[in-house]
Structures are given as C-alpha cells and as structure tokens.
C-alpha cells in the first residue's frame, strides 16, 4: 500500500492498532483485535467491517440549513476524474489504516456523473480500473455496490416506479452498468435501496402499477445477473420514508410480502439498517429476527438514529446493549454469510477533522466487536436461550407437537379442553428477571 502510493493523505495517523480495553489511546482499538482468533476464524473475518464511501469520502457535513463544513485536503484540482482518483487513493489509505477489510459504494460516489449516460459510463470505467488496482495492492474487497437512483433531478418522481417509462429505462441502464462495475470489482453483494421508490401523494399515484414496475425492474436485474455471471447476493434495504414520504420497501415484513407477491423471494435477502428500523417504529433486533425467520438475513448497515430526532441521522453506533442483542439474533441465525457490517454512518456536521473519521470508526468497530464477544458469552452460557426454549416446551410433545405439525383441529382441541385440560395456569413471562440477567453479561 504505502509503496504503491507516493504520498500519504493521513500523515499524522498510523495504522490503528489493538491495544486492549485498558488503553487510553484514542487512536487505538480497545475491543477490535482484527487478528484475534475465535472459533477458528479471525475477528476480521467474523465481522467483515465495511466503510461506506458516500458518507466517509463524499459527505461534507451539509444539512438543509447550511452548506458543507468538512474540507478534505485531497479534494483539489479541476478535472473531476483526476479528483475522483485522488480521493480514492485517500479512501484506500483510510480503509487500510482503520483495518476494515471491505468498502461499499454507489456508482456516483466513486465516479462523477457526466453530461450523458455514455460519459458517465466512461467515467465509471476509468475509476473501476483504478479501484481494481487499489484493491489488488491493499487486499481490500468490495462488500457491495449499488446505483444512486435518487440524487439526480431526473429521479424526482422515482426510478423504477417513475410514471415516465423513459426514466425507468434510464434507471435500468444505470443499474446495468453498476452491476457490471460491481462484478468487475468482485463485489460480494449488490444492494437496492429505493429512496424515491414510493409516493408523496396518492392523488397522483397508481400504487398498483408502480409496485408492478418495481418488480419488473428487479426481475430484469435478476436476469441480467444470470446473463453476466454475477454471483453476488442481491439485497433489498428497507426504509419507511425519507426522502420519499412513503417508501414501498417500508420494512422487512413489507419487503417479504412484496418479494413473494412478485415471485422474487429466492433471489433476494435483506440489508438491514438500524436507523431505518427505528424510523419504521421497530427495534434493530426486530428487523433482524423478521428477516432471519424466513432465511433472508443478508447484511447490516451499521449505524443508529437519535431518539429525539425523527430522521435518518446515520450516527456511529456505540450502544453496546442494543448491539449485543442484535448480535445474539445474528448468531442464532447462523451469521451474515456474504454480508457484513457496513458503516452507513456519518460524522456530525461539526466533526471536521480527519481524526474524527478515525475516532468514529474506531468507536463503531470497538462497539460491534465487544457486542460480538458478549453475544458469544451469552450464547455459550445458554441461560437466555434455555429460558425461551422452556417457555415453548408445551409444543415439544403431545397435543402441542400436533399443533405444530398441523395434525390436530379445532374440534380435537375443543374436546381436549372440555374433557381434560380445563383452564390454563398463569405462567409468568419473567421480563424483569431476564432484563437483570442480560445486565449481568454487560457489566
Ligand atoms: C439511505 C440508505 C443508503 C443505502 C444505499 O438512507 O441507507 O445509504 O444504504 O443506497
Ligand atoms: Ni443504508
Ligand atoms: Ni439510511
């Protein structure tokens, strides 16, 4: 890495090292030891951390009330493609120094949009070639690629759900190219997040037709993946709203219903984002459990919201309790497979130093690593798991098992209650006991 790049973009910062929980060094890991082996795999391999290009290398701290505040030294020059290459050099130096094995991007994050689709495609080709070299030199891999189908004004009424078939066609062409770029870079997944696939008002919207168009679009993506031999996992990233008032992929449950309605369920899993879960009125764990229950847990967009704000604040998550519960669910589901923990999180507007980019990711990585270890402990201890198993044990045999196997009926069960069972005994859910038990692992 250092050899392939003449100059460093982070001269004051060395590769972040693991120094253990007692370390007072703000630029060291306290819990994330990438090379630590647990169950035959390194922590790096277990957690598959990924850096979100859009936030960490395109985010400037702008909000609806004011422009950007973050100025990076590498954002210099006049030719947008050269700036993009230079920025990518800085990005790969960061990925290396923070010890993240993956990154993720939208097509327009890494390469500038041109005046025509052909020019945009040419720009993307040049940057993909550059990314290929940097991936080879550093060993850093692409967790997923996606297409930005929400920033350009052409998508103001949606992309695949646009009432104008011309815009649908343009979006199709853009996704085709983004899939090719993802494949060229060995991307392990491809994400669909439909920020503008929804509606502002039903007064101008044919909901049924728009949903069918979105399904047609996804079927074309499935077909094209087959055609070009793209083997990565397709992921839907649900979000209830923002920017659009109502998005069709509202949450995991509505995503499952949508995919099954249109015969797409075999081709997709879910990329679950913590802040999107809370915007939908769910917990992070709820969304993980709903996806896992149908074998569709794919990947995580690792961030958090703010309890006092009703929008996607995309903050770095340092809430060990929330993350431990999520990790317990993820482990029970058998892990994330080709997915990972992608930091879809951004610095606060006033966090303007490059050090802040490091502090943010160090804090996030440490919190997930600690949560992962605590979750392993909770599962090894088995008390929580056993409690839940016992709670359902009446379904393990006899008429309970017959219910689960659909081997009984209303009539049989009525007879059983009248002749034998009578009134059920009250059984405590012991919630407070369980909350206390959980705290014994966290402290
Ligand atoms: C926005 C989404 C977006 C996706 C990728 O809220 O989280 O960043 O992850 O398009
Ligand atoms: Ni996201
Ligand atoms: Ni988001």
XYZ file of C-alpha atoms and ligand atoms in Angstrom:
455
model
C 0.000 0.000 0.000
C 2.494 2.599 1.194
C 4.780 1.531 -1.633
C 2.140 1.907 -4.324
C 1.283 5.407 -3.208
C 3.913 8.050 -3.238
C 2.297 10.341 -0.753
C 0.189 9.804 2.313
C -3.106 11.576 2.833
C -3.091 10.965 6.588
C 0.485 11.873 7.530
C -0.245 12.160 11.238
C -2.052 8.832 11.615
C -0.523 5.368 11.715
C -2.380 2.098 11.170
C -4.802 1.797 14.086
C -3.605 -0.979 16.381
C -5.347 -3.051 19.020
C -4.165 -2.020 22.485
C -6.810 -3.669 24.663
C -9.590 -2.386 26.945
C -7.148 -0.621 29.281
C -5.660 1.607 26.580
C -6.149 5.354 26.885
C -5.039 5.971 23.296
C -7.977 7.435 21.351
C -6.432 6.191 18.101
C -6.238 2.539 19.195
C -8.776 -0.286 19.282
C -9.922 -1.391 22.735
C -12.006 -4.408 21.679
C -11.482 -4.970 17.957
C -8.392 -7.084 17.536
C -8.612 -7.942 13.828
C -6.284 -10.942 14.117
C -7.823 -12.451 17.276
C -8.993 -15.984 16.510
C -12.398 -17.030 17.766
C -13.846 -20.376 16.744
C -11.228 -20.888 14.041
C -11.774 -17.517 12.349
C -10.253 -14.099 12.905
C -12.394 -11.274 14.238
C -11.784 -9.537 10.931
C -13.380 -12.480 9.116
C -16.276 -12.712 11.564
C -17.257 -9.053 11.481
C -16.496 -8.158 7.862
C -16.464 -4.408 8.536
C -17.038 -2.175 5.549
C -16.621 1.557 5.009
C -19.399 3.496 3.256
C -17.796 5.572 0.523
C -20.657 8.060 0.344
C -20.513 9.215 3.949
C -16.818 8.983 4.646
C -15.488 10.217 1.301
C -18.310 12.244 -0.237
C -20.030 13.615 2.848
C -19.207 17.252 3.553
C -21.484 17.903 6.513
C -24.196 19.782 4.610
C -27.713 19.865 6.087
C -30.977 21.522 4.941
C -29.988 24.677 6.832
C -26.437 25.135 5.661
C -23.663 24.018 3.326
C -20.793 21.654 3.991
C -18.357 22.201 6.831
C -15.890 19.405 6.114
C -12.997 20.253 3.773
C -10.599 17.467 2.893
C -7.085 18.212 1.651
C -7.316 15.665 -1.163
C -10.327 17.395 -2.789
C -8.175 19.505 -5.081
C -7.949 20.039 -8.853
C -10.208 20.825 -11.790
C -10.626 17.531 -13.643
C -13.391 15.562 -11.883
C -11.960 12.157 -12.868
C -8.495 13.026 -11.511
C -10.064 14.321 -8.298
C -12.031 11.070 -8.035
C -8.835 9.011 -8.404
C -7.004 11.070 -5.824
C -9.945 10.784 -3.431
C -9.964 7.037 -3.944
C -6.260 6.847 -3.049
C -7.102 8.625 0.215
C -10.057 6.288 0.773
C -7.948 3.138 0.367
C -5.290 4.543 2.680
C -8.059 5.084 5.244
C -9.533 1.567 4.758
C -6.051 0.148 5.314
C -5.212 2.263 8.354
C -8.559 1.540 10.021
C -8.171 -2.202 9.242
C -11.528 -2.599 7.509
C -11.472 -5.460 5.004
C -14.340 -4.091 2.847
C -15.896 -0.957 1.383
C -19.216 -0.190 -0.328
C -20.240 2.435 -2.877
C -22.877 3.959 -5.127
C -21.743 4.380 -8.734
C -21.888 8.173 -8.455
C -19.889 8.252 -5.200
C -16.797 6.861 -6.826
C -17.066 8.389 -10.316
C -18.517 11.727 -11.408
C -21.745 11.793 -13.399
C -21.124 13.057 -16.954
C -23.312 15.132 -19.293
C -24.639 11.976 -20.944
C -25.083 8.378 -19.835
C -22.237 7.388 -22.173
C -19.908 9.891 -20.500
C -20.969 8.722 -17.014
C -20.226 5.145 -18.061
C -16.789 6.118 -19.364
C -16.013 7.914 -16.087
C -17.095 4.864 -14.139
C -14.903 2.585 -16.261
C -11.843 4.723 -15.526
C -12.496 4.702 -11.785
C -13.308 0.992 -11.682
C -9.916 0.316 -13.291
C -8.298 2.455 -10.596
C -10.254 0.700 -7.827
C -9.148 -2.662 -9.193
C -5.502 -1.668 -8.806
C -6.031 -0.343 -5.300
C -7.953 -3.469 -4.247
C -5.094 -5.596 -5.542
C -2.445 -3.522 -3.809
C -4.226 -3.444 -0.433
C -6.260 -6.671 -0.323
C -9.377 -4.641 0.467
C -12.543 -6.030 -1.090
C -15.905 -4.723 -2.199
C -18.774 -5.742 0.105
C -21.383 -4.308 -2.212
C -22.087 -1.898 -4.990
C -25.262 -0.014 -5.791
C -26.574 2.721 -8.083
C -27.560 6.174 -6.935
C -31.126 6.437 -8.238
C -32.147 9.323 -6.005
C -29.859 12.387 -6.252
C -30.210 13.430 -9.888
C -33.381 15.528 -10.521
C -34.428 13.064 -13.251
C -35.379 10.693 -10.423
C -37.540 13.174 -8.516
C -40.655 11.059 -9.205
C -38.878 7.758 -8.644
C -36.644 5.482 -10.712
C -38.238 2.055 -11.311
C -41.550 3.473 -10.009
C -41.421 6.636 -12.114
C -44.659 7.352 -14.006
C -42.484 8.064 -17.072
C -41.160 4.894 -18.765
C -38.262 6.980 -20.116
C -36.931 7.434 -16.576
C -37.446 3.706 -15.894
C -35.330 2.951 -18.960
C -32.595 5.342 -17.824
C -32.545 3.754 -14.349
C -32.350 0.296 -15.929
C -29.330 1.378 -17.977
C -27.688 2.830 -14.884
C -28.229 -0.298 -12.783
C -26.970 -2.499 -15.626
C -23.701 -0.566 -15.581
C -23.477 -0.525 -11.763
C -23.931 -4.307 -11.726
C -21.128 -4.665 -14.272
C -18.875 -2.447 -12.124
C -19.737 -4.457 -9.001
C -18.948 -7.694 -10.798
C -15.675 -6.339 -12.200
C -14.566 -5.479 -8.660
C -15.589 -8.836 -7.189
C -18.446 -7.322 -5.156
C -19.961 -9.944 -2.844
C -23.443 -8.374 -2.855
C -25.485 -5.813 -4.751
C -27.895 -3.532 -2.863
C -31.215 -1.995 -3.871
C -32.343 0.863 -1.689
C -35.393 2.631 -3.082
C -35.179 6.102 -1.617
C -37.511 7.552 -4.214
C -39.470 4.362 -4.916
C -42.660 5.393 -3.193
C -45.000 8.366 -3.243
C -45.563 11.839 -1.896
C -49.320 11.814 -2.526
C -51.762 9.140 -3.653
C -53.605 11.875 -5.601
C -51.142 11.445 -8.483
C -50.099 7.832 -7.897
C -51.154 4.461 -9.317
C -49.753 2.375 -6.454
C -50.565 -0.982 -8.019
C -48.830 -0.123 -11.279
C -45.787 1.371 -9.544
C -45.257 -1.749 -7.436
C -45.549 -3.947 -10.519
C -42.976 -1.752 -12.293
C -40.564 -2.081 -9.374
C -40.979 -5.863 -9.527
C -40.384 -5.869 -13.301
C -37.208 -3.872 -12.712
C -35.926 -6.334 -10.108
C -36.733 -9.296 -12.377
C -34.640 -7.665 -15.109
C -31.793 -7.278 -12.611
C -32.046 -10.983 -11.725
C -31.979 -11.902 -15.415
C -29.023 -9.659 -16.117
C -27.027 -11.065 -13.183
C -27.522 -14.506 -14.700
C -26.538 -13.265 -18.133
C -23.224 -11.742 -16.994
C -22.490 -14.408 -14.364
C -22.727 -12.097 -11.366
C -22.856 -14.444 -8.368
C -23.168 -11.857 -5.591
C -26.180 -11.773 -3.302
C -28.965 -9.291 -4.130
C -30.101 -7.308 -1.106
C -33.138 -5.106 -0.516
C -32.569 -2.338 2.022
C -35.919 -1.408 3.570
C -36.674 2.106 4.791
C -40.121 3.522 5.585
C -39.585 7.114 4.457
C -37.060 9.843 3.659
C -36.559 11.217 1.135
C -39.949 9.980 -0.127
C -42.868 10.275 2.285
C -43.894 6.646 1.860
C -41.455 4.074 0.509
C -42.655 0.731 -0.837
C -39.884 -1.264 0.920
C -41.206 0.076 4.232
C -39.657 -2.560 6.495
C -38.529 -6.198 6.291
C -42.055 -7.570 6.664
C -43.452 -5.489 3.801
C -40.325 -6.346 1.788
C -41.003 -10.063 2.232
C -44.616 -9.604 1.171
C -43.551 -7.627 -1.897
C -40.896 -10.136 -2.962
C -43.247 -13.086 -2.500
C -46.106 -11.388 -4.315
C -43.919 -10.971 -7.374
C -42.008 -14.283 -7.205
C -38.682 -12.670 -6.322
C -38.064 -14.136 -2.862
C -35.455 -16.696 -3.960
C -33.189 -14.018 -5.347
C -33.103 -11.509 -2.511
C -32.140 -11.117 1.115
C -32.218 -8.023 3.303
C -29.685 -5.369 4.144
C -30.942 -4.138 7.491
C -30.090 -0.640 8.658
C -30.537 0.182 12.346
C -31.748 3.728 11.768
C -34.267 2.539 9.145
C -35.624 0.008 11.643
C -36.229 2.703 14.238
C -37.780 5.037 11.646
C -40.260 2.237 10.898
C -41.135 2.015 14.591
C -39.166 -1.194 15.146
C -36.042 -2.138 17.033
C -32.906 -3.221 15.170
C -33.337 -6.720 16.630
C -36.934 -6.907 15.408
C -35.892 -6.391 11.800
C -33.088 -8.958 12.130
C -35.465 -11.519 13.633
C -38.139 -10.990 10.956
C -35.577 -11.491 8.176
C -33.881 -14.431 9.916
C -37.215 -16.193 10.477
C -37.547 -16.669 6.707
C -33.846 -17.191 5.987
C -33.449 -13.769 4.395
C -30.953 -12.067 6.690
C -28.256 -10.723 4.376
C -26.199 -7.821 5.667
C -26.201 -4.891 8.076
C -25.921 -1.150 7.521
C -24.294 -0.375 10.830
C -25.469 2.902 12.314
C -28.014 4.328 14.713
C -30.557 7.113 14.911
C -31.302 9.596 17.633
C -34.261 9.054 19.951
C -35.059 12.772 19.833
C -34.946 13.206 16.051
C -37.320 11.693 13.517
C -34.969 11.351 10.555
C -32.085 9.205 9.332
C -29.262 10.750 11.364
C -26.873 7.921 10.392
C -24.745 8.071 13.516
C -21.988 5.713 14.530
C -23.485 3.200 16.932
C -21.806 2.881 20.318
C -24.777 1.398 22.184
C -23.323 -1.912 23.356
C -26.613 -3.187 24.779
C -28.524 -2.683 21.530
C -25.694 -4.223 19.530
C -25.296 -7.210 21.844
C -28.967 -8.095 21.462
C -28.636 -7.732 17.691
C -25.529 -9.952 17.694
C -27.360 -12.634 19.676
C -30.050 -12.701 16.976
C -27.483 -12.686 14.158
C -25.512 -15.555 15.732
C -28.674 -17.565 16.296
C -29.497 -17.072 12.625
C -26.096 -18.505 11.662
C -24.370 -15.218 10.786
C -24.485 -12.916 7.785
C -22.982 -15.160 5.095
C -21.704 -12.937 2.292
C -22.879 -9.836 4.184
C -21.011 -7.734 6.706
C -21.250 -4.689 8.932
C -21.143 -1.661 6.675
C -20.738 1.678 8.453
C -23.522 3.606 6.762
C -22.804 6.358 9.255
C -21.551 9.890 9.020
C -19.688 12.382 11.116
C -21.683 15.125 12.814
C -21.561 18.430 10.969
C -19.126 19.929 13.442
C -16.744 16.946 13.423
C -14.486 18.422 10.798
C -11.032 16.899 11.431
C -9.693 13.780 9.723
C -9.061 12.412 13.227
C -12.844 12.438 13.695
C -13.184 9.979 10.822
C -10.852 7.659 12.730
C -12.463 8.188 16.155
C -15.892 7.485 14.667
C -14.915 4.210 13.035
C -12.765 3.083 15.974
C -15.733 3.609 18.303
C -18.096 1.794 15.972
C -15.758 -1.143 15.348
C -14.995 -1.489 19.055
C -18.691 -1.450 19.957
C -19.563 -4.190 17.416
C -16.542 -6.271 18.419
C -17.414 -6.013 22.107
C -21.062 -6.823 21.367
C -19.984 -9.840 19.309
C -17.887 -11.195 22.185
C -20.652 -10.565 24.724
C -23.165 -12.294 22.473
C -20.866 -15.328 22.209
C -20.708 -15.400 26.007
C -24.482 -15.160 26.340
C -24.955 -17.996 23.878
C -22.270 -20.182 25.462
C -23.813 -19.631 28.870
C -27.163 -20.677 27.426
C -29.401 -19.320 30.193
C -31.368 -16.941 27.983
C -31.726 -19.493 25.224
C -32.839 -22.157 27.690
C -35.416 -19.818 29.193
C -37.014 -19.272 25.796
C -36.893 -22.979 24.947
C -38.607 -23.873 28.214
C -41.240 -21.214 27.623
C -42.387 -23.067 24.497
C -41.810 -26.599 25.767
C -45.535 -27.406 25.803
C -45.248 -27.570 21.992
C -42.495 -30.207 22.166
C -44.778 -33.190 22.637
C -48.357 -34.375 22.873
C -51.099 -32.080 21.521
C -48.604 -29.139 21.364
C -46.489 -31.039 18.844
C -49.665 -31.982 16.976
C -50.474 -28.251 16.655
C -47.037 -27.538 15.192
C -47.316 -30.463 12.784
C -50.854 -29.433 11.796
C -52.054 -32.874 12.961
C -54.960 -31.628 15.060
C -58.068 -29.472 14.632
C -60.401 -27.036 16.386
C -62.712 -29.976 17.124
C -59.970 -32.138 18.715
C -58.678 -29.239 20.772
C -62.156 -28.312 21.959
C -62.684 -31.883 23.146
C -59.330 -31.862 24.913
C -60.076 -28.652 26.804
C -63.599 -29.730 27.766
C -62.678 -33.271 28.845
C -59.138 -32.971 30.174
C -57.221 -29.677 30.182
C -59.681 -27.178 31.622
C -58.394 -23.659 32.389
C -54.688 -22.872 31.614
C -52.466 -21.987 34.593
C -50.969 -18.489 34.725
C -47.290 -18.532 33.665
C -45.031 -15.541 34.267
C -43.031 -14.093 31.364
C -40.334 -13.036 33.900
C -39.330 -9.980 31.872
C -37.638 -8.172 34.760
C -35.661 -11.295 35.685
C -34.438 -11.500 32.075
C -33.514 -7.819 31.934
C -31.433 -8.302 35.079
C -29.843 -11.419 33.648
C -28.885 -9.522 30.486
C -27.218 -6.818 32.583
C -25.029 -9.384 34.314
C -23.358 -10.060 30.952
C -22.965 -6.365 30.124
C -21.190 -5.329 33.315
C -30.133 5.793 2.861
C -29.588 4.480 2.641
C -28.467 4.405 1.608
C -28.248 2.980 1.212
C -27.536 2.794 -0.076
O -30.853 6.056 3.821
O -29.169 3.970 3.869
O -27.313 4.998 2.095
O -27.583 2.275 2.202
O -28.201 3.343 -1.143
Ni -28.060 2.238 4.182
Ni -30.029 5.120 5.667
